[in-house]
Short mmCIF file of C-alpha atoms in Angstrom, two decimals:
data_model
loop_
_atom_site.label_atom_id
_atom_site.label_comp_id
_atom_site.label_asym_id
_atom_site.label_seq_id
_atom_site.Cartn_x
_atom_site.Cartn_y
_atom_site.Cartn_z
CA MET A 12 136.34 -9.20 61.09
CA ASP A 13 136.20 -5.43 61.53
CA LYS A 14 133.17 -5.79 63.81
CA VAL A 15 135.02 -8.32 65.97
CA TRP A 16 138.04 -6.03 66.20
CA SER A 17 135.83 -3.04 67.04
CA PHE A 18 134.10 -5.12 69.72
CA PHE A 19 137.34 -6.07 71.44
CA THR A 20 138.84 -2.56 71.16
CA SER A 21 135.77 -0.94 72.67
CA LEU A 22 136.23 1.15 75.80
CA LYS A 23 132.64 0.34 76.78
CA LEU A 24 133.54 -3.34 76.82
CA ALA A 25 136.51 -2.66 79.12
CA ILE A 26 134.36 -0.64 81.54
CA THR A 27 131.65 -3.32 81.53
CA VAL A 28 134.13 -6.11 82.32
CA ILE A 29 135.78 -4.02 85.07
CA ILE A 30 132.37 -3.39 86.69
CA LEU A 31 131.52 -7.10 86.50
CA MET A 32 134.86 -8.07 88.07
CA ALA A 33 134.48 -5.44 90.80
CA THR A 34 130.96 -6.67 91.59
CA ALA A 35 132.15 -10.28 91.66
CA SER A 36 135.02 -9.31 93.96
CA ILE A 37 132.54 -7.77 96.39
CA PHE A 38 130.74 -11.12 96.56
CA GLY A 39 134.09 -12.85 96.97
CA THR A 40 134.83 -10.60 99.93
CA ILE A 41 131.44 -10.93 101.61
CA VAL A 42 131.16 -14.70 101.09
CA GLU A 43 134.06 -16.34 102.89
CA GLN A 44 135.94 -18.52 100.45
CA ASN A 45 136.87 -22.21 100.67
CA GLN A 46 135.28 -22.94 104.04
CA PRO A 47 133.82 -26.31 105.08
CA ILE A 48 130.16 -26.71 104.20
CA GLU A 49 129.32 -27.00 107.93
CA LYS A 50 130.49 -23.44 108.44
CA TYR A 51 128.34 -22.14 105.59
CA ARG A 52 125.31 -23.86 107.13
CA GLN A 53 125.73 -21.61 110.17
CA PHE A 54 124.98 -18.54 108.04
CA TYR A 55 122.98 -19.63 105.00
CA SER A 56 119.89 -21.69 104.35
CA ASP A 57 120.08 -24.88 102.27
CA GLY A 58 118.48 -23.08 99.31
CA THR A 59 121.01 -20.25 99.44
CA ILE A 60 123.86 -22.75 99.68
CA ARG A 61 122.61 -24.58 96.58
CA ILE A 62 122.43 -21.31 94.64
CA PHE A 63 125.89 -20.23 95.79
CA GLU A 64 127.32 -23.65 94.91
CA ALA A 65 125.74 -23.48 91.45
CA LEU A 66 127.39 -20.07 90.94
CA ASN A 67 130.68 -21.25 92.45
CA LEU A 68 130.54 -18.37 94.93
CA PHE A 69 132.23 -20.48 97.63
CA ASP A 70 135.34 -20.77 95.45
CA MET A 71 134.74 -17.81 93.21
CA TYR A 72 138.29 -17.00 92.21
CA HIS A 73 138.74 -20.50 90.78
CA SER A 74 135.38 -20.54 89.00
CA TRP A 75 135.30 -20.79 85.22
CA TRP A 76 133.29 -17.61 84.84
CA PHE A 77 135.70 -15.48 86.91
CA LEU A 78 138.66 -16.85 84.96
CA ALA A 79 136.71 -16.10 81.79
CA LEU A 80 136.22 -12.50 82.92
CA MET A 81 139.95 -12.16 83.57
CA LEU A 82 140.76 -13.67 80.19
CA PHE A 83 138.18 -11.45 78.49
CA PHE A 84 139.63 -8.32 80.06
CA THR A 85 143.17 -9.40 79.14
CA VAL A 86 142.16 -9.84 75.50
CA ASN A 87 140.26 -6.53 75.53
CA LEU A 88 143.19 -4.61 76.99
CA THR A 89 145.64 -6.26 74.57
CA CYS A 90 143.49 -5.30 71.57
CA CYS A 91 143.07 -1.71 72.83
CA THR A 92 146.84 -1.41 73.23
CA LEU A 93 147.56 -2.84 69.79
CA ASP A 94 144.96 -0.52 68.27
CA ARG A 95 146.31 2.70 69.78
CA LEU A 96 150.03 2.06 70.13
CA PRO A 97 150.94 2.42 66.40
CA ARG A 98 149.54 5.94 66.44
CA VAL A 99 151.87 6.93 69.27
CA VAL A 100 154.82 5.23 67.58
CA ARG A 101 154.17 7.30 64.43
CA ILE A 102 154.15 10.50 66.49
CA VAL A 103 157.40 9.53 68.17
CA ARG A 104 159.17 8.40 64.99
CA ASN A 105 157.93 11.28 62.84
CA PRO A 106 157.94 14.43 64.96
CA LYS A 107 156.74 17.66 63.37
CA LEU A 108 160.01 19.48 62.85
CA THR A 109 158.62 22.70 61.37
CA LEU A 110 156.44 25.31 63.03
CA ASP A 111 153.77 26.31 60.52
CA GLU A 112 150.88 28.66 61.17
CA GLY A 113 148.40 25.86 61.80
CA LEU A 114 150.57 24.28 64.46
CA GLU A 115 151.35 27.68 65.96
CA LYS A 116 147.65 28.45 66.46
CA SER A 117 147.13 25.13 68.25
CA LEU A 118 149.84 25.81 70.82
CA GLY A 119 149.22 27.63 74.06
CA SER A 120 152.75 28.90 74.66
CA VAL A 121 153.88 31.18 71.84
CA ASP A 122 156.02 34.33 71.71
CA ARG A 123 157.55 36.33 68.85
CA TRP A 124 159.98 39.14 68.40
CA LYS A 125 162.26 40.57 65.70
CA LYS A 126 166.01 40.81 65.60
CA LYS A 127 168.61 42.06 63.23
CA GLY A 128 170.43 39.53 61.08
CA SER A 129 169.54 36.66 58.82
CA PRO A 130 168.00 33.25 59.59
CA GLU A 131 171.27 31.58 58.60
CA GLN A 132 173.27 33.73 61.05
CA LEU A 133 170.87 33.34 63.97
CA ALA A 134 170.18 29.61 63.53
CA ASP A 135 173.46 28.52 65.11
CA THR A 136 173.08 31.00 67.97
CA TYR A 137 169.59 29.84 68.86
CA ALA A 138 170.55 26.18 68.41
CA ALA A 139 173.31 26.57 70.97
CA ALA A 140 170.95 28.41 73.33
CA MET A 141 168.25 25.73 73.03
CA GLY A 142 170.84 23.03 73.65
CA GLY A 143 171.84 24.78 76.88
CA VAL A 144 168.37 25.29 78.40
CA PHE A 145 166.24 22.54 76.89
CA GLY A 146 167.82 20.11 74.44
CA LYS A 147 169.84 19.89 71.29
CA PRO A 148 167.53 20.87 68.40
CA VAL A 149 167.10 19.50 64.92
CA VAL A 150 167.60 22.32 62.40
CA THR A 151 165.71 22.27 59.09
CA GLU A 152 165.29 24.81 56.31
CA ASN A 153 162.22 25.51 54.20
CA SER A 154 162.03 28.36 51.64
CA GLY A 155 164.60 30.46 53.44
CA THR A 156 163.03 29.91 56.87
CA ARG A 157 165.00 28.06 59.53
CA HIS A 158 163.15 25.75 61.94
CA LEU A 159 164.62 24.48 65.20
CA TYR A 160 162.92 21.60 67.03
CA ALA A 161 163.79 19.84 70.30
CA GLU A 162 161.88 17.54 72.62
CA ARG A 163 162.21 15.92 76.06
CA GLY A 164 160.44 13.16 77.94
CA ILE A 165 159.33 11.31 74.86
CA VAL A 166 159.15 8.09 76.92
CA SER A 167 156.12 9.52 78.72
CA ARG A 168 154.10 8.75 75.58
CA PHE A 169 154.52 5.06 76.46
CA GLY A 170 153.72 5.28 80.18
CA VAL A 171 150.10 4.26 79.76
CA TYR A 172 151.10 1.34 77.54
CA VAL A 173 153.65 0.14 80.09
CA THR A 174 150.80 0.21 82.61
CA HIS A 175 148.57 -1.71 80.18
CA LEU A 176 151.31 -4.29 79.70
CA SER A 177 151.75 -4.62 83.47
CA ILE A 178 148.02 -5.31 83.94
CA ILE A 179 148.09 -7.92 81.18
CA ILE A 180 151.11 -9.63 82.79
CA ILE A 181 149.47 -9.54 86.24
CA PHE A 182 146.31 -11.12 84.86
CA ILE A 183 148.29 -13.79 83.04
CA GLY A 184 150.13 -14.58 86.28
CA ALA A 185 146.84 -14.68 88.20
CA ILE A 186 145.26 -17.02 85.64
CA ILE A 187 148.28 -19.34 85.76
CA GLY A 188 148.19 -19.29 89.57
CA ASN A 189 144.47 -20.05 89.66
CA VAL A 190 144.67 -22.88 87.15
CA LEU A 191 147.92 -24.55 88.20
CA GLY A 192 148.18 -23.53 91.86
CA PHE A 193 146.24 -24.29 95.03
CA LYS A 194 145.70 -22.99 98.54
CA GLY A 195 144.61 -25.02 101.52
CA PHE A 196 144.89 -25.33 105.27
CA ALA A 197 146.27 -28.10 107.44
CA ASN A 198 146.19 -28.64 111.19
CA ILE A 199 149.12 -30.77 112.35
CA VAL A 200 149.36 -32.04 115.91
CA GLU A 201 152.78 -31.91 117.51
CA GLY A 202 154.77 -34.97 116.49
CA GLU A 203 152.53 -35.82 113.55
CA SER A 204 152.91 -35.26 109.79
CA VAL A 205 150.66 -34.84 106.75
CA ARG A 206 151.17 -35.56 103.07
CA THR A 207 147.89 -34.37 101.56
CA ILE A 208 146.31 -30.93 101.93
CA PRO A 209 142.55 -30.33 101.77
CA THR A 210 141.67 -27.49 99.41
CA ARG A 211 138.53 -25.74 98.22
CA GLY A 212 136.61 -26.23 101.45
CA GLY A 213 137.82 -29.81 101.86
CA THR A 214 136.25 -31.04 98.63
CA ASN A 215 139.65 -31.67 97.02
CA HIS A 216 142.90 -33.03 98.36
CA VAL A 217 146.33 -32.26 96.95
CA ASP A 218 149.19 -34.73 97.33
CA LEU A 219 152.32 -32.72 98.14
CA GLY A 220 154.67 -35.48 97.02
CA PHE A 221 156.40 -35.26 100.42
CA SER A 222 155.37 -34.97 104.07
CA VAL A 223 155.55 -32.07 106.48
CA ARG A 224 155.88 -32.78 110.20
CA CYS A 225 155.30 -30.51 113.17
CA ASN A 226 158.13 -31.30 115.56
CA LYS A 227 157.17 -28.69 118.16
CA PHE A 228 154.75 -25.84 118.64
CA TRP A 229 155.20 -22.86 120.96
CA VAL A 230 152.82 -20.16 122.04
CA ASP A 231 153.50 -17.27 124.43
CA PHE A 232 150.72 -15.27 126.02
CA TYR A 233 150.34 -11.73 127.28
CA PRO A 234 149.23 -11.38 130.92
CA SER A 235 145.74 -10.70 129.55
CA GLY A 236 145.66 -14.18 128.07
CA GLN A 237 145.94 -13.00 124.47
CA PRO A 238 148.52 -14.86 122.34
CA LYS A 239 151.76 -12.89 122.07
CA GLU A 240 153.70 -15.04 119.63
CA TYR A 241 153.44 -18.54 118.27
CA ALA A 242 155.79 -20.59 116.17
CA SER A 243 156.21 -24.07 114.71
CA ASP A 244 159.24 -26.26 114.19
CA LEU A 245 158.58 -27.99 110.85
CA SER A 246 160.42 -30.71 108.98
CA ILE A 247 160.09 -31.75 105.36
CA LEU A 248 160.26 -35.52 104.99
CA GLU A 249 161.01 -37.07 101.65
CA ASN A 250 162.13 -40.59 100.72
CA GLY A 251 162.20 -41.56 104.37
CA GLY A 252 164.50 -38.78 105.52
CA GLU A 253 164.41 -35.19 106.68
CA VAL A 254 165.47 -32.88 103.84
CA LEU A 255 164.61 -29.51 105.37
CA ARG A 256 163.82 -28.14 108.83
CA LYS A 257 162.82 -24.64 109.86
CA LYS A 258 161.12 -22.78 112.68
CA ILE A 259 158.38 -20.63 111.19
CA VAL A 260 156.50 -17.69 112.65
CA VAL A 261 153.91 -15.36 111.19
CA ASN A 262 155.30 -13.71 108.02
CA ASP A 263 158.34 -16.02 107.97
CA PRO A 264 157.14 -19.14 106.09
CA LEU A 265 158.83 -22.35 105.02
CA GLN A 266 159.20 -22.91 101.28
CA TYR A 267 159.97 -26.20 99.54
CA LYS A 268 159.55 -27.08 95.86
CA GLY A 269 157.47 -23.98 95.22
CA ILE A 270 155.04 -24.74 98.06
CA TRP A 271 154.80 -22.24 100.91
CA PHE A 272 153.84 -23.11 104.50
CA TYR A 273 152.62 -20.08 106.43
CA GLN A 274 151.99 -19.99 110.17
CA SER A 275 148.27 -19.34 110.20
CA SER A 276 146.66 -20.44 113.47
CA TYR A 277 146.83 -22.92 116.29
CA GLY A 278 144.54 -24.77 118.65
CA GLN A 279 144.28 -27.34 121.40
CA ALA A 280 144.51 -30.97 120.36
CA GLY A 281 142.59 -33.22 122.71
CA GLY A 282 142.17 -32.67 126.44
CA SER A 283 144.63 -30.94 128.70
CA SER A 284 145.84 -31.85 132.16
CA ALA A 285 147.02 -29.84 135.13
CA ARG A 286 149.97 -30.66 137.34
CA ILE A 287 149.69 -29.85 141.04
CA ALA A 288 151.90 -30.60 143.99
CA VAL A 289 150.47 -31.82 147.33
CA THR A 290 152.54 -31.01 150.40
CA ALA A 291 151.88 -31.78 154.06
CA ALA A 292 151.56 -28.61 156.11
CA GLY A 293 154.15 -29.91 158.54
CA GLY A 294 156.72 -30.30 155.78
CA GLY A 295 157.98 -33.23 153.78
CA GLN A 296 158.49 -34.17 150.20
CA PRO A 297 155.61 -32.98 147.95
CA SER A 298 153.87 -35.43 145.62
CA VAL A 299 152.89 -34.39 142.09
CA LEU A 300 149.45 -35.20 140.69
CA SER A 301 148.13 -34.91 137.15
CA LEU A 302 144.51 -33.76 136.99
CA ALA A 303 142.41 -34.45 133.94
CA PRO A 304 139.52 -31.97 133.50
CA GLY A 305 136.68 -32.82 135.89
CA VAL A 306 138.16 -36.17 136.91
CA GLU A 307 138.57 -36.88 140.61
CA THR A 308 142.05 -37.84 141.73
CA GLU A 309 142.68 -39.34 145.13
CA VAL A 310 145.09 -37.81 147.58
CA PRO A 311 145.92 -40.73 149.88
CA GLY A 312 144.89 -40.09 153.47
CA TYR A 313 143.41 -36.70 152.66
CA GLY A 314 140.53 -36.80 150.11
CA THR A 315 139.91 -36.33 146.39
CA VAL A 316 140.59 -33.32 144.20
CA ARG A 317 139.53 -32.44 140.69
CA GLY A 318 140.25 -29.51 138.40
CA VAL A 319 137.16 -27.75 137.05
CA ASP A 320 138.45 -24.53 135.46
CA TYR A 321 141.58 -22.84 134.23
CA GLN A 322 142.18 -19.13 133.66
CA PRO A 323 145.33 -17.83 131.90
CA ASP A 324 145.05 -14.65 133.96
CA PHE A 325 142.78 -14.79 136.99
CA GLN A 326 141.99 -11.23 138.15
CA GLY A 327 145.50 -10.06 137.28
CA PHE A 328 147.22 -12.82 139.32
CA GLY A 329 148.30 -14.83 136.29
CA PRO A 330 147.47 -18.48 135.53
CA ALA A 331 145.09 -20.07 138.01
CA LEU A 332 143.41 -23.44 138.45
CA LEU A 333 140.02 -23.90 140.13
CA VAL A 334 139.86 -27.16 142.04
CA VAL A 335 137.17 -28.95 144.06
CA LEU A 336 138.30 -30.74 147.21
CA GLU A 337 136.21 -33.42 148.85
CA LYS A 338 137.19 -34.84 152.21
CA PRO A 339 135.43 -37.74 153.94
CA GLY A 340 132.48 -36.56 156.02
CA LYS A 341 132.81 -32.93 154.95
CA PRO A 342 131.12 -30.87 152.24
CA ALA A 343 133.05 -30.26 149.05
CA ILE A 344 134.82 -26.92 148.78
CA GLU A 345 136.31 -25.21 145.74
CA PHE A 346 139.11 -22.68 145.59
CA TRP A 347 141.67 -21.24 143.21
CA LEU A 348 145.33 -22.15 143.04
CA LEU A 349 147.61 -19.39 141.75
CA GLN A 350 150.65 -20.52 139.77
CA ARG A 351 152.63 -17.38 140.61
CA HIS A 352 151.91 -17.69 144.33
CA PRO A 353 152.85 -21.27 145.33
CA GLN A 354 152.06 -20.70 149.04
CA PHE A 355 148.64 -19.19 148.37
CA ASP A 356 146.77 -22.35 149.45
CA ARG A 357 148.42 -22.31 152.88
CA GLN A 358 145.79 -19.79 153.97
CA ARG A 359 143.28 -22.66 154.22
CA LYS A 360 145.32 -23.79 157.26
CA ASP A 361 144.62 -27.43 156.50
CA SER A 362 146.77 -30.53 156.93
CA HIS A 363 147.81 -30.40 153.26
CA TYR A 364 148.10 -27.60 150.75
CA PHE A 365 148.23 -27.60 146.96
CA THR A 366 150.54 -25.83 144.54
CA PHE A 367 149.57 -25.27 140.92
CA LEU A 368 152.59 -26.23 138.79
CA SER A 369 151.54 -26.11 135.12
CA ILE A 370 149.06 -26.98 132.41
CA ASP A 371 150.12 -29.76 130.07
CA GLN A 372 148.51 -29.00 126.74
CA VAL A 373 149.07 -30.54 123.33
CA TYR A 374 148.59 -28.08 120.49
CA TYR A 375 148.19 -28.37 116.78
CA THR A 376 149.71 -25.86 114.42
CA GLY A 377 147.49 -24.35 111.73
CA LEU A 378 149.28 -23.90 108.42
CA GLN A 379 148.19 -22.20 105.26
CA VAL A 380 149.71 -24.19 102.39
CA ALA A 381 149.90 -22.46 99.03
CA LYS A 382 151.41 -23.02 95.64
CA ASP A 383 151.22 -20.23 93.10
CA PRO A 384 153.35 -20.77 89.98
CA GLY A 385 152.17 -17.41 88.65
CA VAL A 386 153.37 -15.34 91.58
CA ASN A 387 156.72 -14.35 90.01
CA ILE A 388 154.89 -13.27 86.86
CA VAL A 389 152.59 -11.16 89.01
CA TRP A 390 155.60 -9.55 90.69
CA VAL A 391 157.05 -8.67 87.29
CA GLY A 392 153.72 -7.11 86.38
CA CYS A 393 153.59 -5.14 89.63
CA THR A 394 157.10 -3.79 89.05
CA LEU A 395 156.15 -2.75 85.54
CA MET A 396 153.01 -1.11 86.87
CA VAL A 397 155.03 1.04 89.25
CA VAL A 398 157.34 2.04 86.39
CA GLY A 399 154.37 2.77 84.13
CA ILE A 400 152.60 4.88 86.74
CA LEU A 401 155.77 6.86 87.47
CA ILE A 402 156.21 7.54 83.75
CA ALA A 403 152.56 8.37 83.19
CA PHE A 404 152.13 10.73 86.13
CA PHE A 405 155.56 12.28 86.67
CA MET A 406 156.88 12.72 83.13
CA SER A 407 155.58 14.70 80.18
CA HIS A 408 156.48 14.93 76.52
CA GLN A 409 157.69 18.52 76.07
CA ARG A 410 158.32 20.00 72.62
CA LEU A 411 159.91 23.32 71.67
CA TRP A 412 160.09 25.07 68.30
CA ILE A 413 161.86 28.19 67.05
CA ARG A 414 161.06 29.59 63.63
CA LEU A 415 163.46 32.11 62.06
CA ALA A 416 161.83 33.82 59.08
CA PRO A 417 163.06 36.83 57.07
CA ALA A 418 161.13 39.96 58.07
CA GLY A 419 162.69 42.48 55.66
CA ALA A 420 165.02 45.41 56.33
CA GLY A 421 167.71 43.03 57.52
CA ARG A 422 165.56 41.72 60.34
CA VAL A 423 164.37 38.24 61.33
CA GLU A 424 161.05 37.32 62.93
CA VAL A 425 161.70 34.88 65.76
CA VAL A 426 158.77 32.72 66.85
CA LEU A 427 159.18 30.60 69.97
CA ALA A 428 156.51 27.99 70.73
CA GLY A 429 156.21 24.97 72.99
CA SER A 430 153.80 22.35 74.29
CA ALA A 431 153.55 19.51 76.79
CA ASN A 432 151.13 16.60 76.75
CA ARG A 433 150.52 16.84 80.54
CA ASN A 434 151.30 19.03 83.51
CA ARG A 435 150.93 22.12 81.35
CA LEU A 436 151.04 24.54 84.28
CA ALA A 437 154.59 23.46 85.16
CA PHE A 438 155.58 23.67 81.49
CA GLU A 439 154.26 27.23 81.22
CA LYS A 440 156.61 28.30 84.03
CA LYS A 441 159.45 26.49 82.30
CA PHE A 442 158.55 28.14 79.01
CA GLU A 443 158.84 31.59 80.62
CA LYS A 444 162.41 30.80 81.67
CA ILE A 445 163.27 29.51 78.18
CA GLN A 446 161.66 32.58 76.69
CA ALA A 447 163.84 34.87 78.83
CA ALA A 448 166.95 32.86 77.96
CA MET A 449 166.25 33.01 74.23
CA LYS A 450 165.74 36.77 74.27
CA GLU A 451 168.85 37.27 76.34
CA VAL A 452 170.97 35.29 73.89
CA ALA A 453 169.59 37.18 70.92
CA THR A 454 170.43 40.65 72.25
#
C-alpha cells in the first residue's frame, strides 16, 4: 500500500503525465479534429489514416487514453495535495511562539539591543508597538523570558493548494464535458430545420430532442468582397410549435436546454440567379429577366443573353455581372454590367440596354452546436485558479518575534527577528521600518 501511495504522490509521475498530455495536445492541434474522412484523405495516405484512426487522433480529446491521462493526473494531483497539506495545517495551527537560539540562527532578519527595565515591564510596551506596525502578538513566558509572536498573510500557505484544487475541478469538469457532452456542426438552408447533429466527423449523430430552423440568413460584404457581418434568425421548434426565436451573430449564440448554437460559417446553397432589366433605348417600360448561370435567356426581338460571371467588386466599381449577348447574324459579344451604374450599358449605343439589378442567392447558415455539462464546473475551477494564483504570488506568510530576556544590571536584551516564506526582499525593507519603530518605542 505504501508503494502505491508513493507512486501516486511522486512528482516525477506528475511531470511525466504533464509531458504526455502536452505532447498529445500538440498532435491534437496539428491534426484537425472531427473532420469528415474525405477531408483527411486530402492530406494523409490511407495507411496514415488507419494509424491515426487506431490511435483516435482524429477525435483525440474524446479518446479513452486522453481521458485516462486526465484522470491519472487528477488522481496524482489529489494524492500530492493530501500528502503535503497536513504538514502545512500543522504549521498554521501550531506556530512557533518562542524565539530560541536555533530558530534565531535560521532567520535572515535579526537585530538585538539592550534597554533598561525588566521583561515584565517592557512586554506590554513592545506588544502595543507590534500591534501598531505589524499585528497583535501572542505573549508567552518561559523561565523569566518574555516572547512576543505575531504573523500576517497566513492564508498564503494555502495558495498553492487552492491552485491544485482548481486544476482538479477543471479536469473533473473537462472529463464530464467530454463524456456527457458533444460538439458538432450543422448547415441549415434558409427555411429548413434539423433535429439531429452530426458529431465526431459525421460518424455519430445526436438527436437534439427538438428542431432548430433557420428562418433567414443575412450577410453584408465590404467593398473588397470580404464578409463584413453575417447573422441567422433561428427558431427552436418543439412539440409542433415555436418555443424560442433569436437572431444570432458571431459571439452571441442561442442557448436552449443546455445546448449552444454558435454562428460559425455560411455558404451558398444551390445555384444563384441574376436579375437584369432590359430597356429599349428609345424609352418604355423595362422588362426584368432572371438569368441562371450560363443559361441563355431570350430577349424577344433582340437576341439571347446569358450570365457567365459575377464579381462582388469589379475593379472598385462594386458588384458586376459579365453577360454574353448573341444577336441573329452577329458574333457574340460579352461585357460587364455594373450594379452601381445602371446607365453604364447605354455606351454600347444599341437598340436595347441592360441594367444589373441583383443576385438572388440562397444561403445556408453554418452552426457549431455544442453541449458541455461540465462547463460551469470548469468556470468554478478557473475562478479558483485566479484566486489561488493571486494568493500564491502576491501574498506571503510573514512572522515576527521579539524576545525579552534579563541581561543583568537592570537591563533587558531585546531580540527582534522576522521571516517571510516568499518575496523576502520586500520583507527586509518592511523589517527595517519595524526595527526603527521598535527602537523608537523603547527609548
